[in-house]
mmCIF file of C-alpha atoms and ligand atoms in Angstrom:
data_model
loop_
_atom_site.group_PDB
_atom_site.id
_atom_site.type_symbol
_atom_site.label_atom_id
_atom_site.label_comp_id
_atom_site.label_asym_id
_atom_site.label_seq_id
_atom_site.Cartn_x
_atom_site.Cartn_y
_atom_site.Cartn_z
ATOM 1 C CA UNK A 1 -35.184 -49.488 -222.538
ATOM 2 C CA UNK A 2 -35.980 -47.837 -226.006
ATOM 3 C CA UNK A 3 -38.258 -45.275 -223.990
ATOM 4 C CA UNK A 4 -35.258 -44.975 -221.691
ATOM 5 C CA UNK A 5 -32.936 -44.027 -223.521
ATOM 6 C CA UNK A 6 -35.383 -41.110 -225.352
ATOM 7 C CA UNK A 7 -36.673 -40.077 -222.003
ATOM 8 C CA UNK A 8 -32.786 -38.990 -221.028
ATOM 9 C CA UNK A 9 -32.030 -37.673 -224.419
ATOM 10 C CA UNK A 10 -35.041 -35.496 -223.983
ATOM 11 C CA UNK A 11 -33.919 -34.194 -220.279
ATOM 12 C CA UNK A 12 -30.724 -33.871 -221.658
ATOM 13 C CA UNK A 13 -31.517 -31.726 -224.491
ATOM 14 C CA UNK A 14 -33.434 -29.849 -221.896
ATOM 15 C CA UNK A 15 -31.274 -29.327 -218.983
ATOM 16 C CA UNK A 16 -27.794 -29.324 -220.538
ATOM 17 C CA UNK A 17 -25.904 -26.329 -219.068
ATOM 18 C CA UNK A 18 -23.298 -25.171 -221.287
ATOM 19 C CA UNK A 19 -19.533 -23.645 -221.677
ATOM 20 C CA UNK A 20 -19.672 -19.881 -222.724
ATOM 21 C CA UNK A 21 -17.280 -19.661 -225.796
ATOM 22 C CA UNK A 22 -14.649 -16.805 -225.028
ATOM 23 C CA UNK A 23 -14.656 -14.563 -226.738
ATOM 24 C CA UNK A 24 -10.795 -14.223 -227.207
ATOM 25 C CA UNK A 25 -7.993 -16.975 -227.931
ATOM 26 C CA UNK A 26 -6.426 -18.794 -224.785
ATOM 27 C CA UNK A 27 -3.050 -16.543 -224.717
ATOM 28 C CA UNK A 28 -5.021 -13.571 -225.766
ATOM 29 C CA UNK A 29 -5.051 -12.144 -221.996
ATOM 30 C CA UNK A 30 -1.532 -12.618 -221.491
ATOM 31 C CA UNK A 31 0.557 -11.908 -219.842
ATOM 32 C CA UNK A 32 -2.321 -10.452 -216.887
ATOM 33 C CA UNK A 33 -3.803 -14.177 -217.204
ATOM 34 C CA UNK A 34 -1.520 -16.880 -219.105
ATOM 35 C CA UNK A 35 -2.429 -19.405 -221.582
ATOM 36 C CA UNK A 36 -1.975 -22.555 -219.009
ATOM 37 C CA UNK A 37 -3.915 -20.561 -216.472
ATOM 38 C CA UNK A 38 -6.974 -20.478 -219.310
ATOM 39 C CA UNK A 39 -6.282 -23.597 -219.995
ATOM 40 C CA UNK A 40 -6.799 -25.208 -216.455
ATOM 41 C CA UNK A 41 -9.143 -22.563 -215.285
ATOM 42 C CA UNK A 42 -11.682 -22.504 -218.156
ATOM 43 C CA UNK A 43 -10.851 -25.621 -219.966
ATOM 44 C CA UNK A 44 -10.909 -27.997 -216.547
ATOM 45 C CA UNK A 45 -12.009 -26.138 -213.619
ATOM 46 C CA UNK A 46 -15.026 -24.879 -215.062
ATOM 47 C CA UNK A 47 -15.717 -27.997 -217.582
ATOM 48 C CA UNK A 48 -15.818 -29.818 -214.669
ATOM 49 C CA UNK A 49 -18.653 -27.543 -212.473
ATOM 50 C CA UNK A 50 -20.546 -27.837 -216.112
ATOM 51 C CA UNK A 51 -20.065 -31.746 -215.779
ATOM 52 C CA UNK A 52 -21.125 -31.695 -212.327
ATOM 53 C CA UNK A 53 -24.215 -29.273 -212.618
ATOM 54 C CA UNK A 54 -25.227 -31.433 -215.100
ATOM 55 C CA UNK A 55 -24.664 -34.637 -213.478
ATOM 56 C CA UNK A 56 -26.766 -32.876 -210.202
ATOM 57 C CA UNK A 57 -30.270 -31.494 -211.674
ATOM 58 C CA UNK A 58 -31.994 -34.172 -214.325
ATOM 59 C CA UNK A 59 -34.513 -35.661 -212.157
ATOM 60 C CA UNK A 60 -34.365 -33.114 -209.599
ATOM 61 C CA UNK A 61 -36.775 -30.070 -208.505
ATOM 62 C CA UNK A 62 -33.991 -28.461 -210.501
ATOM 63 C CA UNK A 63 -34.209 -29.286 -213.961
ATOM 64 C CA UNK A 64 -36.332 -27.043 -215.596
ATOM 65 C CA UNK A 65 -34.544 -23.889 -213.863
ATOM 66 C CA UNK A 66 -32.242 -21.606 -214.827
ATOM 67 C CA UNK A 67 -28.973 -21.305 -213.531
ATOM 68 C CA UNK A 68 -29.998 -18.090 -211.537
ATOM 69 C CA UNK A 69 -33.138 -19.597 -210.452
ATOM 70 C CA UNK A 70 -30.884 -22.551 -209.000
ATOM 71 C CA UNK A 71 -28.782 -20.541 -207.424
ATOM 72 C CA UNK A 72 -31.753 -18.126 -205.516
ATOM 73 C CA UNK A 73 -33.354 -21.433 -204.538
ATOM 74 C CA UNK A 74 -31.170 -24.372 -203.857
ATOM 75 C CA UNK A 75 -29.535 -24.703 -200.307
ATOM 76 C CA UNK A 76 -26.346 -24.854 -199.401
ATOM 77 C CA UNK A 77 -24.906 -27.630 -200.913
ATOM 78 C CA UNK A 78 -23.615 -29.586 -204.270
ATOM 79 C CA UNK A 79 -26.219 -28.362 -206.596
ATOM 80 C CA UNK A 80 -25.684 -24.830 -205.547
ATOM 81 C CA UNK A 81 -22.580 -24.415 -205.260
ATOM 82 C CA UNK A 82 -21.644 -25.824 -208.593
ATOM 83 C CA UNK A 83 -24.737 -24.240 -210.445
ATOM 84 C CA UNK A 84 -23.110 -20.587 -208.742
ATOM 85 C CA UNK A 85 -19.495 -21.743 -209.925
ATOM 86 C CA UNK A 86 -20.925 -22.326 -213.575
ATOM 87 C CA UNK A 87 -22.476 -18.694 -213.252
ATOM 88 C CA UNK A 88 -19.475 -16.995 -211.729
ATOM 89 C CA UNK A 89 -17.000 -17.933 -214.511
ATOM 90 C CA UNK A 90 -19.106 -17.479 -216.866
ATOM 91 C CA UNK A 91 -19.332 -14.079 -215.838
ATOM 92 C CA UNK A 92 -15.636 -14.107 -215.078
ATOM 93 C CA UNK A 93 -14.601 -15.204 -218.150
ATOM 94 C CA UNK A 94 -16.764 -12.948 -220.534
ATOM 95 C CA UNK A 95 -15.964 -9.804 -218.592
ATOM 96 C CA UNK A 96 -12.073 -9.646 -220.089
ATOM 97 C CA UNK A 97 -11.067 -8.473 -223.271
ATOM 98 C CA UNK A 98 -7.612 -8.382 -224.542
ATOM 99 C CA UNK A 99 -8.015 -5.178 -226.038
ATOM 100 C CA UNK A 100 -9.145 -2.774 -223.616
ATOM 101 C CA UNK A 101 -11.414 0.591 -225.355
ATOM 102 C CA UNK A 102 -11.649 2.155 -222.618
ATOM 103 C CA UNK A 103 -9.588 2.210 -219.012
ATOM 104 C CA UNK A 104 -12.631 2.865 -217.226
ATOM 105 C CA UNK A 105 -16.460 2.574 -217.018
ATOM 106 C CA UNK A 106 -18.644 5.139 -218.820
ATOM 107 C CA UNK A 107 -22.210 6.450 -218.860
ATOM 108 C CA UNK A 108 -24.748 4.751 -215.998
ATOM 109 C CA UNK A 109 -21.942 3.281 -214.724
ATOM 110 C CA UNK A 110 -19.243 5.638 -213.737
ATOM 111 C CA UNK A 111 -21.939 7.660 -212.486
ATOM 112 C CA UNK A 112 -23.128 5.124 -210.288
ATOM 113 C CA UNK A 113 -19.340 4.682 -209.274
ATOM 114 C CA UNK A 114 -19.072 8.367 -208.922
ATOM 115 C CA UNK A 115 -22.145 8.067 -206.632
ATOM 116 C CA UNK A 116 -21.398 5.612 -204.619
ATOM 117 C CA UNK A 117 -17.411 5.426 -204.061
ATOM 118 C CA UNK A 118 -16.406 9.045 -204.492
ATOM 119 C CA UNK A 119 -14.448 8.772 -208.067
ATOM 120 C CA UNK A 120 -13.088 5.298 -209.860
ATOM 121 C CA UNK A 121 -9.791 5.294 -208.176
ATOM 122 C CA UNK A 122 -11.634 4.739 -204.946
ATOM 123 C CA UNK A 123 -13.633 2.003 -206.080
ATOM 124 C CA UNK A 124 -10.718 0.393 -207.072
ATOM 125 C CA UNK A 125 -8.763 0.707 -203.729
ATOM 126 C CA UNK A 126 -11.997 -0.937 -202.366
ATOM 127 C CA UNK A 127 -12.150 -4.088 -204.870
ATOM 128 C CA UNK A 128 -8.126 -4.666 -204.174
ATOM 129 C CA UNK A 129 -8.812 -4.181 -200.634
ATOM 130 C CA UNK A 130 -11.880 -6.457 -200.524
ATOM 131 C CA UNK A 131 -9.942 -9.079 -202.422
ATOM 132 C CA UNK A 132 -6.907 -8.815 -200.206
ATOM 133 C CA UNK A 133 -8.768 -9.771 -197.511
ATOM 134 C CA UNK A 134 -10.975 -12.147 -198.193
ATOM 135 C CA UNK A 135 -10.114 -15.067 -195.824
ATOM 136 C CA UNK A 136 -9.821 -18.956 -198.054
ATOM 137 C CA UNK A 137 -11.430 -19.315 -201.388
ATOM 138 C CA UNK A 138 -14.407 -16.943 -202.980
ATOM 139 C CA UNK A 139 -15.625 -14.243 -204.935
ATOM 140 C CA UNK A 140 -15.417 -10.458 -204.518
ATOM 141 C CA UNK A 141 -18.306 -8.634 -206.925
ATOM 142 C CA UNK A 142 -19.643 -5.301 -207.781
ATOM 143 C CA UNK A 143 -22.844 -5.680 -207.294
ATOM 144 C CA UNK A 144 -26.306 -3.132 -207.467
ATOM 145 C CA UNK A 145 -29.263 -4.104 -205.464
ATOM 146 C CA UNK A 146 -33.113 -3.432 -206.582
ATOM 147 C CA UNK A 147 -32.745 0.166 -206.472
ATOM 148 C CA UNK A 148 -29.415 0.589 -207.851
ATOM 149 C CA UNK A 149 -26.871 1.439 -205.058
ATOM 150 C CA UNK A 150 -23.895 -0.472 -205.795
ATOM 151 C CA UNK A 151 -21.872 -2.483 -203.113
ATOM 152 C CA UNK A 152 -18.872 -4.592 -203.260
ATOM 153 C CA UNK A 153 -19.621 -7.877 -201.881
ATOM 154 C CA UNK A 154 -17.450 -10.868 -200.462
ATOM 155 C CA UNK A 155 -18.730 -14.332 -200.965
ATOM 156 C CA UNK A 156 -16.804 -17.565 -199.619
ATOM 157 C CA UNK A 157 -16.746 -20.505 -202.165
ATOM 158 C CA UNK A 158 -18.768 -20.037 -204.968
ATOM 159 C CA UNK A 159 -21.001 -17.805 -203.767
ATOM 160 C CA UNK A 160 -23.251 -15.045 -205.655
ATOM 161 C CA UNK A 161 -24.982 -11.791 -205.068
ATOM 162 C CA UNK A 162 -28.335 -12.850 -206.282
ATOM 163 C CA UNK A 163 -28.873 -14.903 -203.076
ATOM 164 C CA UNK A 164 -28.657 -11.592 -201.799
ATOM 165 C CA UNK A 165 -31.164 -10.218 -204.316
ATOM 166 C CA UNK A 166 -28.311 -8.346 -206.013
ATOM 167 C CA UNK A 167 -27.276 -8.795 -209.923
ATOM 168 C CA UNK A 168 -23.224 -9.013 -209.993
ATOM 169 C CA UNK A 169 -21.965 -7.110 -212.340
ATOM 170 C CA UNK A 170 -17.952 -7.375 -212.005
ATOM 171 C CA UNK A 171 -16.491 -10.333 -210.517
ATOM 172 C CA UNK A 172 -13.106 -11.160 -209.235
ATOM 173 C CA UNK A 173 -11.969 -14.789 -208.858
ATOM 174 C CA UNK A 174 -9.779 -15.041 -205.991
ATOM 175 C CA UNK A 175 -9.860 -18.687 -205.345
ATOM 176 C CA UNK A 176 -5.596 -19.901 -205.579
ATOM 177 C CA UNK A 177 -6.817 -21.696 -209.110
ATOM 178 C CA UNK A 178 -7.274 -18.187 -210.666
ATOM 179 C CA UNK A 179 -3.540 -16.892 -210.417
ATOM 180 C CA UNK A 180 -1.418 -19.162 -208.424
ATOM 181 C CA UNK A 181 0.365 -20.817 -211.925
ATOM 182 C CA UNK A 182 1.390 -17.071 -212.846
ATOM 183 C CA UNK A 183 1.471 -15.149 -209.376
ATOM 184 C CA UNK A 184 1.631 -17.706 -206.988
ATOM 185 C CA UNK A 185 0.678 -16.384 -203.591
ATOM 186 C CA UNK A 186 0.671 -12.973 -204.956
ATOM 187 C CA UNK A 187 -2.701 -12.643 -204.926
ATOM 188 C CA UNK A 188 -3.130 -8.549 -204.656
ATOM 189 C CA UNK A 189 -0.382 -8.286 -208.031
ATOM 190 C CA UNK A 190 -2.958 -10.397 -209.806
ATOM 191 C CA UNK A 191 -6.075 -8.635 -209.174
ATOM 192 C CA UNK A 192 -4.039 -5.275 -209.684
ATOM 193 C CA UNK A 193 -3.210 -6.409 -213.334
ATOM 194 C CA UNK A 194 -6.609 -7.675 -213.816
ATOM 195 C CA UNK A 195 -8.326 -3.953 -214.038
ATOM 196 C CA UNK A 196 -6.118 -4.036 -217.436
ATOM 197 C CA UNK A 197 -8.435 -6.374 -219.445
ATOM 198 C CA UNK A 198 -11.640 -5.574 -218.050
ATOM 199 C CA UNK A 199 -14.505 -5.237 -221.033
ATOM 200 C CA UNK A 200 -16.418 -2.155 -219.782
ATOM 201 C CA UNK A 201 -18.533 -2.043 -222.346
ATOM 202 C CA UNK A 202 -19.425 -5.413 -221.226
ATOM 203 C CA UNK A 203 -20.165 -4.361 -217.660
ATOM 204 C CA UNK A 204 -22.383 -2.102 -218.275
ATOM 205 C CA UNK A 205 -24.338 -4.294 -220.354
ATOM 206 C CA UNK A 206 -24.991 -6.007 -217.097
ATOM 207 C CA UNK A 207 -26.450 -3.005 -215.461
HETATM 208 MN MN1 MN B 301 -12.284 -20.121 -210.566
#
């Protein structure tokens, strides 16, 4: 019993995945993103993927991997798709910044951009576009593969570029639990306000 209960203190120590701490305040992304949308989106929707993931891995083939080694390896099912949910918000969330520095990527980036889409406007129209259209609930990401074209992908559910061996970069949450308290089924005038708190600096961190 004794051993027991050290045994799953030890895993736990080991395998506990975490929050991220945002950086800003809950209202601080308003009024793009409102306070009650934080609230549920980070405070409940994403607790409860931690609480899951968590739940899922001690004991498993799982539980000394990271969250991207999960989430190259698992199959479809509940350990991946809530080890790719904790991932995605994570990103999600620690992309925005309620005071923007710059409107736009610089350096590696916008060159890439430049590259690859023509000019930033362009890219743009393509993210809205892709996120229009994206049939049900998913993920829409800029994402550069191993030799460092970039491509917007569309992922259903909680899906991720690096089971395409591709590091995401920007992601855009366009499952109904991301905007519908403050947009309702305006999904395309929530991702338009969304290029307004975007951390660039940030981004292209990720590169
Ligand atoms: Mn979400």
């Amino acid at each position: 019993m004794y051993t027991n209960l050290i045994l799953t203190s030890i895993i736990s120590t080991i395998m506990s995945f975490s929050m991220p701490q945002l950086p800003y305040a809950n209202n601080a992304l308003e009024p793009v993103i409102s306070q009650e949308t934080i609230d549920y989106h980070y405070g409940k929707h994403l607790q409860t993927y931690v609480n899951n993931l968590n739940a899922l891995v001690p004991g498993t083939e799982y539980q000394d991997m990271s969250l991207e080694e999960i989430i190259i390896s698992a199959p479809d099912g509940a350990v991946f798709n809530n080890a790719g949910q904790v991932l995605n918000h994570t990103l999600y969330f620690l992309q925005f910044t309620p005071k923007q520095t710059q409107k736009e990527p610089s350096g590696k980036l916008a060159e890439a951009i430049e590259r690859d889409y023509g000019n930033f406007n362009n890219f743009k129209k393509e993210m809205n576009a892709a996120s229009a259209s994206l049939f049900g609930s998913g993920w829409v990401w800029l994402a550069m593969d191993s030799k460092g074209t970039l491509h917007i992908v569309k992922e259903a559910n909680g899906g991720n570029p690096l089971r395409k061996g591709m590091k995401p970069l920007l992601g855009f949450d366009v499952w109904e639990h991301a905007y519908y308290l403050d947009y309702q089924n305006r999904r395309a005038d929530h991702i338009a306000q969304l290029w307004d708190i975007i951390d660039w600096p940030a981004i292209e961190k990720r590169m």
